[in-house]
Short mmCIF file of C-alpha atoms in Angstrom, two decimals:
data_model
loop_
_atom_site.label_atom_id
_atom_site.label_comp_id
_atom_site.label_asym_id
_atom_site.label_seq_id
_atom_site.Cartn_x
_atom_site.Cartn_y
_atom_site.Cartn_z
CA MET A 19 45.54 78.29 28.27
CA SER A 20 46.03 74.68 27.18
CA ASP A 21 45.87 72.78 30.48
CA LYS A 22 42.33 72.82 31.84
CA SER A 23 42.45 69.42 33.52
CA TYR A 24 41.29 71.05 36.76
CA LEU A 25 37.80 71.22 35.25
CA ARG A 26 37.69 67.42 35.56
CA TRP A 27 38.24 67.58 39.32
CA PRO A 28 35.34 66.14 41.35
CA PHE A 29 34.38 69.64 42.54
CA PHE A 30 32.76 70.32 39.15
CA ALA A 31 29.82 69.07 37.14
CA LYS A 32 29.97 68.74 33.35
CA SER A 33 27.97 71.97 33.04
CA HIS A 34 30.70 73.92 34.81
CA GLY A 35 33.29 72.86 32.24
CA GLU A 36 30.95 73.74 29.38
CA LEU A 37 30.29 77.18 30.86
CA GLU A 38 34.02 77.87 31.24
CA SER A 39 34.70 76.84 27.65
CA ASP A 40 31.90 79.04 26.30
CA LEU A 41 32.99 82.04 28.37
CA ASP A 42 36.65 81.64 27.41
CA ALA A 43 35.74 81.71 23.72
CA TRP A 44 33.37 84.65 24.20
CA ALA A 45 35.92 86.66 26.19
CA ALA A 46 38.64 86.11 23.58
CA GLU A 47 36.36 87.74 21.01
CA HIS A 48 34.69 90.50 23.05
CA ILE A 49 37.01 91.60 25.89
CA PRO A 50 39.74 94.18 25.15
CA GLN A 51 43.17 93.34 26.58
CA GLU A 52 44.66 96.78 27.15
CA HIS A 53 43.86 99.19 29.97
CA PRO A 54 41.41 101.78 28.58
CA HIS A 55 41.92 105.55 28.60
CA ASP A 56 38.36 106.18 29.81
CA VAL A 57 37.89 103.64 32.59
CA ASP A 58 34.33 104.73 33.46
CA GLN A 59 33.12 104.28 29.90
CA ALA A 60 34.99 100.99 29.50
CA CYS A 61 33.40 99.64 32.67
CA ARG A 62 29.92 100.67 31.54
CA GLU A 63 30.55 98.97 28.19
CA LEU A 64 31.78 95.77 29.86
CA VAL A 65 28.70 95.61 32.08
CA ARG A 66 26.53 96.06 29.01
CA LYS A 67 28.36 93.33 27.08
CA LEU A 68 28.32 90.89 30.00
CA GLY A 69 24.62 91.53 30.51
CA GLU A 70 23.65 91.16 26.87
CA ALA A 71 25.60 87.90 26.61
CA GLY A 72 23.83 86.50 29.68
CA TRP A 73 26.87 86.15 31.94
CA LEU A 74 25.55 88.53 34.58
CA ARG A 75 22.56 86.27 35.17
CA HIS A 76 24.93 84.09 37.21
CA ALA A 77 25.73 87.00 39.54
CA VAL A 78 22.19 87.40 40.87
CA GLY A 79 19.93 84.94 42.66
CA GLY A 80 16.40 83.94 41.70
CA THR A 81 15.20 82.77 38.29
CA ALA A 82 12.01 84.79 38.83
CA TYR A 83 14.13 87.94 38.96
CA GLY A 84 16.48 87.29 36.05
CA GLY A 85 19.02 85.05 37.76
CA ALA A 86 20.43 81.90 36.16
CA GLN A 87 19.53 79.87 39.26
CA ASP A 88 17.41 80.32 42.35
CA VAL A 89 20.53 80.22 44.54
CA ILE A 90 23.82 81.70 43.34
CA ASP A 91 26.20 78.85 42.47
CA THR A 92 29.58 79.63 44.03
CA ARG A 93 31.55 77.38 41.67
CA THR A 94 30.02 79.13 38.67
CA ILE A 95 30.84 82.56 40.10
CA CYS A 96 34.41 81.41 40.71
CA LEU A 97 34.90 79.94 37.24
CA ILE A 98 33.52 83.09 35.62
CA ARG A 99 35.81 85.33 37.65
CA GLU A 100 38.85 83.12 37.04
CA THR A 101 38.19 83.06 33.30
CA LEU A 102 37.51 86.79 32.99
CA ALA A 103 40.58 87.62 35.08
CA ARG A 104 42.78 85.68 32.65
CA HIS A 105 41.53 87.97 29.90
CA SER A 106 41.04 91.31 31.66
CA GLY A 107 41.14 92.56 35.23
CA LEU A 108 38.55 95.21 34.44
CA ALA A 109 36.15 92.61 33.00
CA ASP A 110 36.49 90.56 36.17
CA PHE A 111 35.86 93.71 38.22
CA ALA A 112 32.75 94.60 36.21
CA PHE A 113 31.26 91.14 36.71
CA ALA A 114 32.18 90.87 40.39
CA MET A 115 30.72 94.23 41.36
CA GLN A 116 27.39 93.45 39.72
CA GLY A 117 27.20 90.43 42.02
CA LEU A 118 28.58 92.01 45.18
CA GLY A 119 26.64 95.23 44.70
CA SER A 120 23.32 93.45 44.32
CA GLY A 121 24.08 90.43 46.52
CA ALA A 122 22.29 91.80 49.58
CA ILE A 123 19.13 92.20 47.50
CA SER A 124 19.44 88.65 46.16
CA LEU A 125 19.82 87.29 49.71
CA PHE A 126 17.62 89.54 51.85
CA GLY A 127 15.66 91.85 49.57
CA SER A 128 11.88 92.07 49.47
CA ASP A 129 10.01 90.92 46.38
CA ALA A 130 9.51 94.57 45.41
CA GLN A 131 13.24 95.27 45.72
CA LYS A 132 14.17 92.18 43.74
CA ASN A 133 11.69 93.07 41.01
CA SER A 134 12.99 96.63 40.81
CA TYR A 135 16.71 95.89 40.66
CA LEU A 136 17.85 92.33 40.02
CA GLY A 137 16.55 91.86 36.49
CA ARG A 138 18.14 95.09 35.32
CA VAL A 139 21.42 94.20 37.05
CA ALA A 140 21.40 90.81 35.28
CA ARG A 141 20.78 92.47 31.90
CA GLY A 142 23.54 95.04 32.46
CA GLU A 143 21.05 97.91 32.50
CA LEU A 144 21.89 99.02 36.05
CA ILE A 145 25.36 99.26 37.60
CA ALA A 146 25.53 98.18 41.25
CA ALA A 147 27.85 99.16 44.11
CA PHE A 148 28.51 97.95 47.66
CA ALA A 149 29.09 100.79 50.14
CA LEU A 150 30.47 99.42 53.40
CA SER A 151 33.94 100.89 54.10
CA GLU A 152 34.49 104.28 55.74
CA PRO A 153 37.60 106.41 56.39
CA ASP A 154 37.90 104.92 59.90
CA ALA A 155 35.99 101.67 59.42
CA GLY A 156 37.44 99.21 56.94
CA SER A 157 38.11 95.77 58.39
CA ASP A 158 36.52 96.96 61.66
CA VAL A 159 32.94 97.27 60.40
CA ALA A 160 31.60 97.82 63.93
CA ALA A 161 33.44 101.19 64.00
CA MET A 162 31.07 102.52 61.32
CA GLN A 163 30.01 106.17 61.83
CA CYS A 164 27.61 106.79 58.91
CA THR A 165 24.12 107.14 60.41
CA ALA A 166 20.58 106.55 59.20
CA GLU A 167 17.99 108.22 61.42
CA LEU A 168 14.36 107.13 61.19
CA VAL A 169 12.25 110.28 60.91
CA GLN A 170 8.48 110.74 60.90
CA ASP A 171 7.07 113.96 59.45
CA ASP A 172 4.24 115.17 57.23
CA GLY A 173 5.71 113.20 54.34
CA GLY A 174 5.57 109.96 56.33
CA ALA A 175 8.36 107.78 57.70
CA HIS A 176 11.77 107.85 56.05
CA TYR A 177 15.48 107.54 56.87
CA VAL A 178 17.95 110.43 56.80
CA LEU A 179 21.55 109.46 55.99
CA ASN A 180 24.60 111.43 57.13
CA GLY A 181 28.26 110.46 56.86
CA GLU A 182 30.88 109.19 54.43
CA LYS A 183 31.83 106.01 52.60
CA THR A 184 35.15 105.47 50.86
CA TRP A 185 36.96 102.97 48.62
CA ILE A 186 33.60 102.35 46.96
CA SER A 187 34.05 100.37 43.75
CA ASN A 188 31.82 101.67 40.93
CA GLY A 189 31.57 104.90 42.92
CA GLY A 190 30.64 107.65 40.48
CA ILE A 191 29.16 105.39 37.80
CA ALA A 192 26.79 103.18 39.83
CA ASP A 193 23.04 103.56 39.41
CA PHE A 194 22.47 102.46 43.00
CA TYR A 195 24.42 101.68 46.15
CA VAL A 196 23.72 99.02 48.76
CA LEU A 197 24.77 101.03 51.79
CA PHE A 198 25.28 100.15 55.44
CA ALA A 199 24.65 102.72 58.16
CA ARG A 200 24.28 102.88 61.92
CA THR A 201 20.62 102.90 62.99
CA GLY A 202 21.30 102.44 66.69
CA GLU A 203 19.18 99.45 67.71
CA ALA A 204 22.13 98.19 69.77
CA PRO A 205 25.83 99.00 70.28
CA GLY A 206 28.49 97.99 67.76
CA ALA A 207 27.72 95.66 64.88
CA ARG A 208 24.19 94.94 66.13
CA GLY A 209 23.02 98.50 65.42
CA ILE A 210 23.66 98.62 61.66
CA SER A 211 21.08 98.39 58.86
CA ALA A 212 21.31 97.96 55.09
CA PHE A 213 19.70 100.24 52.51
CA ILE A 214 19.34 100.76 48.77
CA VAL A 215 20.34 104.30 47.81
CA ASP A 216 19.72 105.36 44.23
CA ALA A 217 22.49 107.45 42.69
CA SER A 218 19.96 110.23 42.02
CA ALA A 219 19.07 110.62 45.71
CA THR A 220 19.23 114.21 46.95
CA GLY A 221 22.02 114.60 49.49
CA LEU A 222 24.32 112.00 47.93
CA GLU A 223 27.56 113.53 46.64
CA ILE A 224 30.52 111.97 44.87
CA ALA A 225 33.08 113.77 47.03
CA GLU A 226 36.22 112.38 45.43
CA ARG A 227 37.27 110.03 42.66
CA ILE A 228 40.17 107.81 43.76
CA ASN A 229 42.89 106.73 41.33
CA VAL A 230 44.62 103.39 41.98
CA ILE A 231 47.40 101.43 40.28
CA ALA A 232 45.01 99.14 38.38
CA PRO A 233 42.42 101.68 37.18
CA HIS A 234 38.77 101.07 37.93
CA PRO A 235 35.91 103.33 39.08
CA LEU A 236 36.46 104.13 42.76
CA ALA A 237 35.12 106.99 44.88
CA ARG A 238 34.49 108.55 48.26
CA LEU A 239 30.81 109.31 48.89
CA LYS A 240 29.25 111.92 51.17
CA PHE A 241 25.71 111.84 52.51
CA HIS A 242 24.22 115.09 53.84
CA HIS A 243 20.61 114.82 55.02
CA CYS A 244 20.06 112.23 52.29
CA ARG A 245 16.45 111.12 52.58
CA ILE A 246 15.45 107.59 51.54
CA PRO A 247 12.16 105.68 51.91
CA VAL A 248 11.74 103.07 54.64
CA ALA A 249 10.91 100.64 51.82
CA ASN A 250 14.56 100.91 50.72
CA ARG A 251 15.82 99.19 53.86
CA ILE A 252 17.05 95.65 53.11
CA GLY A 253 15.94 93.15 55.72
CA GLU A 254 15.19 94.06 59.32
CA ALA A 255 16.49 97.11 61.15
CA GLY A 256 19.68 96.30 63.04
CA GLN A 257 20.48 93.30 60.81
CA GLY A 258 22.85 95.11 58.47
CA PHE A 259 26.02 93.46 59.77
CA LYS A 260 24.46 90.05 59.13
CA VAL A 261 23.45 91.18 55.63
CA ALA A 262 26.95 92.47 54.86
CA MET A 263 28.75 89.37 56.13
CA ALA A 264 26.39 86.99 54.32
CA THR A 265 26.93 88.92 51.07
CA LEU A 266 30.70 88.88 51.47
CA ASP A 267 30.54 85.16 52.29
CA VAL A 268 29.07 84.45 48.85
CA PHE A 269 31.75 86.37 46.99
CA ARG A 270 34.91 86.06 49.15
CA THR A 271 35.88 82.72 47.60
CA SER A 272 35.52 84.29 44.17
CA VAL A 273 38.29 86.77 45.05
CA ALA A 274 40.55 83.75 45.34
CA ALA A 275 39.30 82.60 41.94
CA ALA A 276 40.10 85.95 40.33
CA SER A 277 43.62 85.74 41.81
CA LEU A 278 43.89 82.27 40.34
CA GLY A 279 42.96 83.66 36.93
CA PHE A 280 45.66 86.30 37.16
CA ALA A 281 48.20 83.68 38.24
CA ARG A 282 47.29 81.31 35.39
CA ARG A 283 47.71 84.12 32.85
CA ALA A 284 51.11 84.98 34.36
CA MET A 285 52.12 81.33 34.14
CA ASP A 286 51.11 81.19 30.48
CA GLU A 287 53.15 84.31 29.74
CA ALA A 288 56.13 82.97 31.71
CA LEU A 289 56.08 79.64 29.85
CA GLN A 290 55.97 81.38 26.49
CA ARG A 291 58.85 83.60 27.50
CA ALA A 292 60.94 80.79 28.99
CA THR A 293 60.63 78.58 25.93
CA SER A 294 61.34 81.32 23.37
CA ARG A 295 63.86 83.68 24.98
CA LYS A 296 67.38 82.79 23.73
CA MET A 297 70.26 83.27 26.13
CA PHE A 298 73.87 82.00 26.09
CA GLY A 299 73.22 79.58 23.26
CA GLN A 300 70.05 78.05 24.74
CA VAL A 301 66.62 79.20 25.84
CA LEU A 302 65.68 80.45 29.29
CA ALA A 303 63.76 77.23 30.08
CA ASP A 304 66.97 75.20 29.76
CA PHE A 305 68.38 76.73 32.92
CA GLN A 306 67.73 74.82 36.13
CA LEU A 307 66.97 78.08 37.97
CA THR A 308 64.14 78.75 35.53
CA GLN A 309 62.83 75.19 35.83
CA ALA A 310 62.81 75.45 39.63
CA LYS A 311 60.89 78.72 39.48
CA LEU A 312 58.34 77.30 37.03
CA ALA A 313 57.85 74.30 39.31
CA GLN A 314 57.20 76.58 42.30
CA MET A 315 54.74 78.65 40.28
CA ALA A 316 52.81 75.60 39.04
CA THR A 317 52.66 74.04 42.49
CA GLY A 318 51.41 77.27 44.04
CA ILE A 319 48.71 77.62 41.41
CA ASP A 320 47.41 74.08 41.97
CA THR A 321 47.47 74.59 45.75
CA SER A 322 45.41 77.75 45.35
CA ALA A 323 42.99 76.07 42.97
CA LEU A 324 42.41 73.13 45.32
CA LEU A 325 41.66 75.43 48.26
CA THR A 326 39.49 77.74 46.15
CA TYR A 327 37.31 75.06 44.62
CA ARG A 328 37.08 73.09 47.85
CA ALA A 329 35.57 76.18 49.51
CA ALA A 330 33.27 76.82 46.53
CA TRP A 331 32.08 73.21 46.43
CA GLN A 332 31.47 73.10 50.18
CA ARG A 333 29.44 76.28 50.05
CA ASP A 334 27.34 74.89 47.21
CA GLN A 335 26.63 71.86 49.42
CA GLY A 336 25.18 74.23 52.01
CA GLU A 337 28.14 74.03 54.38
CA ARG A 338 29.55 76.92 56.41
CA VAL A 339 32.89 77.91 54.86
CA THR A 340 34.21 80.80 56.94
CA LYS A 341 37.57 79.11 57.52
CA GLU A 342 37.81 77.49 54.09
CA ALA A 343 37.01 80.72 52.22
CA ALA A 344 39.58 82.61 54.30
CA MET A 345 42.22 79.94 53.57
CA ALA A 346 41.41 80.14 49.85
CA LYS A 347 41.57 83.92 49.68
CA LEU A 348 44.75 84.15 51.75
CA THR A 349 46.60 81.47 49.77
CA ALA A 350 45.40 82.39 46.29
CA THR A 351 46.05 86.12 46.58
CA GLU A 352 49.46 85.77 48.19
CA THR A 353 50.50 83.03 45.76
CA ALA A 354 49.31 84.99 42.73
CA GLN A 355 51.46 87.93 43.83
CA GLN A 356 54.49 85.61 43.96
CA VAL A 357 53.71 83.95 40.61
CA ILE A 358 53.22 87.27 38.86
CA ASP A 359 56.41 88.71 40.37
CA ALA A 360 58.33 85.67 39.12
CA ALA A 361 56.84 86.13 35.63
CA VAL A 362 57.89 89.79 35.59
CA GLN A 363 61.42 88.72 36.56
CA MET A 364 61.58 86.25 33.67
CA PHE A 365 60.72 89.04 31.25
CA GLY A 366 63.57 91.18 32.55
CA GLY A 367 63.33 94.78 31.39
CA MET A 368 60.33 93.99 29.20
CA GLY A 369 58.45 92.95 32.33
CA VAL A 370 58.18 96.52 33.58
CA VAL A 371 57.22 98.11 30.27
CA SER A 372 53.82 99.74 30.58
CA GLU A 373 50.93 97.66 29.17
CA MET A 374 52.91 94.47 28.79
CA PRO A 375 50.64 91.64 30.01
CA VAL A 376 52.80 90.80 33.04
CA GLU A 377 53.07 94.49 33.96
CA ARG A 378 49.28 94.80 33.89
CA LEU A 379 48.97 91.69 36.04
CA TYR A 380 51.50 93.10 38.51
CA ARG A 381 49.24 96.10 39.05
CA GLU A 382 46.01 94.11 39.02
CA ILE A 383 46.90 91.61 41.74
CA ARG A 384 48.02 93.98 44.48
CA ALA A 385 44.59 95.17 45.59
CA LEU A 386 43.21 91.64 45.95
CA ARG A 387 45.44 91.06 48.97
CA ILE A 388 43.60 93.95 50.66
CA TYR A 389 39.95 94.17 49.61
CA GLU A 390 37.18 91.99 51.04
CA GLY A 391 39.41 91.26 54.02
CA ALA A 392 43.18 91.84 53.94
CA SER A 393 45.52 88.87 54.24
CA GLU A 394 46.16 89.67 57.89
CA VAL A 395 42.42 89.64 58.58
CA GLN A 396 42.11 86.26 56.85
CA GLN A 397 44.81 84.89 59.16
CA LEU A 398 42.85 86.10 62.18
CA ILE A 399 39.66 84.49 60.83
CA ILE A 400 41.40 81.16 60.24
CA ALA A 401 42.96 81.15 63.70
CA ARG A 402 39.66 82.09 65.35
CA GLU A 403 37.86 79.25 63.60
CA ILE A 404 40.56 76.75 64.55
CA LEU A 405 40.50 77.85 68.18
CA LYS A 406 36.77 77.23 68.39
CA ASN A 407 37.50 73.50 68.23
CA PRO A 408 41.08 73.04 69.49
#
């Protein structure tokens, strides 16, 4: 990608531009472009590579525990996801899940928990997962049914988990899951707690592997009398909803950044196609219809970038960004879908050939309009925030 003038926007420090340049060069050399046949193995390999190269240090908080900084820098997370997404959707996924899966530990974990997990996550030695969604509790987290009962017996105090989780990214390959379950301190969202569940825990079953249009490790989990130590609870009992929302707050803006990366790659492909495809004695870019479409694509990308990096910058200044992050995610994901669709159209029949770059992007982008808060949920969040101060 030749135009990186956005790195000179006032949202960024010089170090951000240097990091993006270094990562772009590294990814070009080390990240495969094609979708792999063995997705599980490819994801494990990407986590290992990202860890060995030091990129995963930016996904965890606390220099004492292997993190690049004491507090996760949102702009850095966003630039890394944008850059990786331009090269490979699976590489972006591998990076993002290391951060999201361990984010609750970075934010609320005890020193013992941080010492046990964060360093190995940052080095790519442990694969993390975030287990929040259930068959009947996706956007409505308060409808959660998975339970964690505090039990006291001859072996001491422990929690017993029962229930299901689904749509769990890294499900089946993760070494541990940050899981949210109902502990019953109060009704609804106030009676949920967060836990670390190691993949080896007795009573944890990978009930189903889920195949999706852009392949990545995904599973439904079952917990049947799964016993975990009290020491594995993250934060206070009944504070799990707060833990989950705070973790998502860190990474929601980065979903917009990943969408931006997909859109930029689609734009690059579209420009190459438009300036080289001969048609009726000229090239595709000579037609005014093509020029109008390219203008719409470029304007949408810059709009998304401005909203994304405004939200990231504000969060790094310590500001609350519930509305701004929702605006960024809504705009960037919806715009990226439109940009990628336009790129596919410019390629004509070649655009729907399996493993063509624009075809891969077409499959990659669709899930981002759903996960970590669907577009419709983002609209509700934005409206709710506006109505607080009419």
